[in-house]
Tab-separated table of N, CA and C and ligand atoms in Angstrom:
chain	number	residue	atom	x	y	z
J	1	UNK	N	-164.306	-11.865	-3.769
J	1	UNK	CA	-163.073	-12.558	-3.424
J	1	UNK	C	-162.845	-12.502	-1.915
J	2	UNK	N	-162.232	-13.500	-1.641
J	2	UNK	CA	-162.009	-13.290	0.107
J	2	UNK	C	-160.438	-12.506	0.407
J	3	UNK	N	-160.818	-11.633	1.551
J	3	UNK	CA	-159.527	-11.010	1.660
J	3	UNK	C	-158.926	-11.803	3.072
J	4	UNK	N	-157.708	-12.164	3.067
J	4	UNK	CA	-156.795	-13.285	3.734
J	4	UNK	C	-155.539	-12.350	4.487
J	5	UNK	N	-155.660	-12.281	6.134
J	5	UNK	CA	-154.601	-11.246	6.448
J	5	UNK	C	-153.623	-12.124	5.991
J	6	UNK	N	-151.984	-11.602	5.405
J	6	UNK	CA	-151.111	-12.331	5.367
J	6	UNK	C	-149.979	-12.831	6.497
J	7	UNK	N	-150.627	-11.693	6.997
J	7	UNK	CA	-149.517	-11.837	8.557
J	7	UNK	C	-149.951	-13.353	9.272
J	8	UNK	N	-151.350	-12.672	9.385
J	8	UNK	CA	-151.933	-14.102	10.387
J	8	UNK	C	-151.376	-15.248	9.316
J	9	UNK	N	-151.566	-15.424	8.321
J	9	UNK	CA	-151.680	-16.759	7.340
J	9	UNK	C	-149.980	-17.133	7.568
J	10	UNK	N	-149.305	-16.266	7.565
J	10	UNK	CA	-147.656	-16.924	8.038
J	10	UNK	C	-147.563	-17.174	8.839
J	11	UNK	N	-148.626	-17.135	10.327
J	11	UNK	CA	-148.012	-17.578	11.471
J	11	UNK	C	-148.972	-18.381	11.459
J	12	UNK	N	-149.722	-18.962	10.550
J	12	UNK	CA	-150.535	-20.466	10.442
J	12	UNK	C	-151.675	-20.021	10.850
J	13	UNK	N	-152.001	-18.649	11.685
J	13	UNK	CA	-153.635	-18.660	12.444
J	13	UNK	C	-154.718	-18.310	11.036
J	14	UNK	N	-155.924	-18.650	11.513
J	14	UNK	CA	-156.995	-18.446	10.566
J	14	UNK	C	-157.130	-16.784	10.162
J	15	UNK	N	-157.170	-16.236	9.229
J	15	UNK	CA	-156.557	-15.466	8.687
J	15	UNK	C	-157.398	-14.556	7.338
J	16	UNK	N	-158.777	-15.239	7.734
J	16	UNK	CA	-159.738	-14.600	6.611
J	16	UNK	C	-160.656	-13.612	7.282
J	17	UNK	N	-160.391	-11.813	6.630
J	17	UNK	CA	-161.201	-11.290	7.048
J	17	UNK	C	-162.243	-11.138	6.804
J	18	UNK	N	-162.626	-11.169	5.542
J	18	UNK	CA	-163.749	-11.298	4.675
J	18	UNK	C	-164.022	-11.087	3.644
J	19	UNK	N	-164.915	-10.603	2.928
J	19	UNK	CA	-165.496	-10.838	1.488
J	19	UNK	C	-165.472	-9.268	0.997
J	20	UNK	N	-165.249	-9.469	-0.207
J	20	UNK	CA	-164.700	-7.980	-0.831
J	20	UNK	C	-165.222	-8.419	-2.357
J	21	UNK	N	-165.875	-6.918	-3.281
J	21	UNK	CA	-166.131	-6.931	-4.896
J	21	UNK	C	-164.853	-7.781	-5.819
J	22	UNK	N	-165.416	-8.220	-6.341
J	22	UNK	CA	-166.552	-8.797	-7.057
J	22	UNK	C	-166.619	-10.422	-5.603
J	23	UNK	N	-167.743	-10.308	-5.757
J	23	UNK	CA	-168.166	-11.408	-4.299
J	23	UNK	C	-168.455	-12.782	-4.770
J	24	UNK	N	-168.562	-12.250	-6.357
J	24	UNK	CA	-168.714	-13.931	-6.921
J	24	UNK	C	-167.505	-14.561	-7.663
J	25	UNK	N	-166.768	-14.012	-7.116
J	25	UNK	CA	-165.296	-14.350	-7.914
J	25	UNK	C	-164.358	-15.089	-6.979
J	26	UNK	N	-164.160	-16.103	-6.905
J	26	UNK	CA	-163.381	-17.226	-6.084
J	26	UNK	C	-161.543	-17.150	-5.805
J	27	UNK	N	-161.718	-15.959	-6.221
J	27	UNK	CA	-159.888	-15.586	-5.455
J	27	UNK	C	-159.469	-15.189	-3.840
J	28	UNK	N	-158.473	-15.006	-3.747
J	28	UNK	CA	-157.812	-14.698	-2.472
J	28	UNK	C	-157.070	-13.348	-3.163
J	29	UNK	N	-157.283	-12.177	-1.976
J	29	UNK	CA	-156.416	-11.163	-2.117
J	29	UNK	C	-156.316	-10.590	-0.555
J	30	UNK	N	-154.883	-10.285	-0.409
J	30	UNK	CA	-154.064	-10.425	1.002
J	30	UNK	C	-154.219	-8.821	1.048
J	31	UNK	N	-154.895	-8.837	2.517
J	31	UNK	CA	-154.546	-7.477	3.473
J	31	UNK	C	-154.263	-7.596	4.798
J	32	UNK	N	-154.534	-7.186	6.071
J	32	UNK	CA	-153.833	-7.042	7.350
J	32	UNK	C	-155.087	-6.603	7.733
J	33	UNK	N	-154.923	-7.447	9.092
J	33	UNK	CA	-155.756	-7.594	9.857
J	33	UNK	C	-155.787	-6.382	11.188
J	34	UNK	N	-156.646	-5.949	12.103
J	34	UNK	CA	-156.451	-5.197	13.132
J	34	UNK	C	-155.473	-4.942	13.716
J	35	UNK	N	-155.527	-6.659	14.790
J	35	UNK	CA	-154.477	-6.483	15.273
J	35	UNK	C	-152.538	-6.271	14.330
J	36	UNK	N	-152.839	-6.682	13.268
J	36	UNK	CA	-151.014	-6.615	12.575
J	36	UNK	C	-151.141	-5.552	12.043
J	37	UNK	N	-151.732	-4.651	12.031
J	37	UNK	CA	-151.993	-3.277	11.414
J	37	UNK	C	-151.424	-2.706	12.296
J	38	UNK	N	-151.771	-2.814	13.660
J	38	UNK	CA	-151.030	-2.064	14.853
J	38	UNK	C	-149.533	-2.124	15.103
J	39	UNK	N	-149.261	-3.804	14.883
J	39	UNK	CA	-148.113	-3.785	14.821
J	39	UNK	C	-147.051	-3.988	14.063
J	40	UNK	N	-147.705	-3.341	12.783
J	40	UNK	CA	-146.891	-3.071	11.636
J	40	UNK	C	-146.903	-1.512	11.473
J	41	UNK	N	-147.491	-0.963	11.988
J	41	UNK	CA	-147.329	0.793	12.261
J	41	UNK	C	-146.213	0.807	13.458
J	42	UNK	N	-146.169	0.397	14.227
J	42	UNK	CA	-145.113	0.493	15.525
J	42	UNK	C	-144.222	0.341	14.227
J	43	UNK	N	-143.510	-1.082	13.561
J	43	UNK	CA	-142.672	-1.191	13.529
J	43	UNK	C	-142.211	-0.438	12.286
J	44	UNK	N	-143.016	-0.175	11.253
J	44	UNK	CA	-142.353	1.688	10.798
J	44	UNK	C	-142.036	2.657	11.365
J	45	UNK	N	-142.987	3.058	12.654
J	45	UNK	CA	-142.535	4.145	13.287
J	45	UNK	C	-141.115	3.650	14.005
J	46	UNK	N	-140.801	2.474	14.341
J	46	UNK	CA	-139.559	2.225	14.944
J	46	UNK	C	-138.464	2.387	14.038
J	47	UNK	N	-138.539	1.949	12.575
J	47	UNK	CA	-137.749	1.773	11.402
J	47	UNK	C	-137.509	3.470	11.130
J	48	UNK	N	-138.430	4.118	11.187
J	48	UNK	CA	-138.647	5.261	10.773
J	48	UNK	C	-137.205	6.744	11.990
J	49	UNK	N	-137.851	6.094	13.261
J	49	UNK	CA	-136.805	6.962	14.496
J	49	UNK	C	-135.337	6.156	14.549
J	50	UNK	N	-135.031	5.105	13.595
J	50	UNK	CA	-133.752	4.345	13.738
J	50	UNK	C	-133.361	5.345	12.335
J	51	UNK	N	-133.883	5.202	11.337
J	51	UNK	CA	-133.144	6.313	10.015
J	51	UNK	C	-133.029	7.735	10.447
J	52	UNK	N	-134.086	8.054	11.388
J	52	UNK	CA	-133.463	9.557	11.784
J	52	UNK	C	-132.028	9.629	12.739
J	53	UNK	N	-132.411	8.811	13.608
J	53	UNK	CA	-131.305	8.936	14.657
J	53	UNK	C	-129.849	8.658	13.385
J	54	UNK	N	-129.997	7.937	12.484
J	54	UNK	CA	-128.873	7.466	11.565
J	54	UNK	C	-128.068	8.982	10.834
J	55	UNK	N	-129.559	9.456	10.444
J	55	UNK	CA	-129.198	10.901	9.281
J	55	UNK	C	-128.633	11.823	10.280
J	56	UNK	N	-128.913	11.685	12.016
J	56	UNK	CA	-128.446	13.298	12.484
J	56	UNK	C	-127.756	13.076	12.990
E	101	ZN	ZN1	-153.267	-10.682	11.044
């Protein structure tokens, strides 16, 4: 199946990282790409120091 970042695919860019088991099976299944990996960790760790600053 091909794996399809979803991030990229919402902002329209090409968005296929590649080929994943079973390889003969003609689906799409969504993961994250390098670069939105990075900046989807920032923005937990940002989400993450906004609930602390909230709790103390
Ligand atoms: Zn991406």
């Amino acid at each position: 199946m091909t794996v399809v970042c979803a991030w990229c695919q919402r902002l329209g860019r090409p968005a296929v990282l590649g080929q994943k088991e079973p390889l003969d099976m003609a689906d799409i299944t969504h993961g994250i790409c390098d670069e939105h990996v990075l900046i989807w960790r920032a923005e937990v760790q940002q989400s993450l120091v906004g609930q602390a600053n909230r709790t103390v």
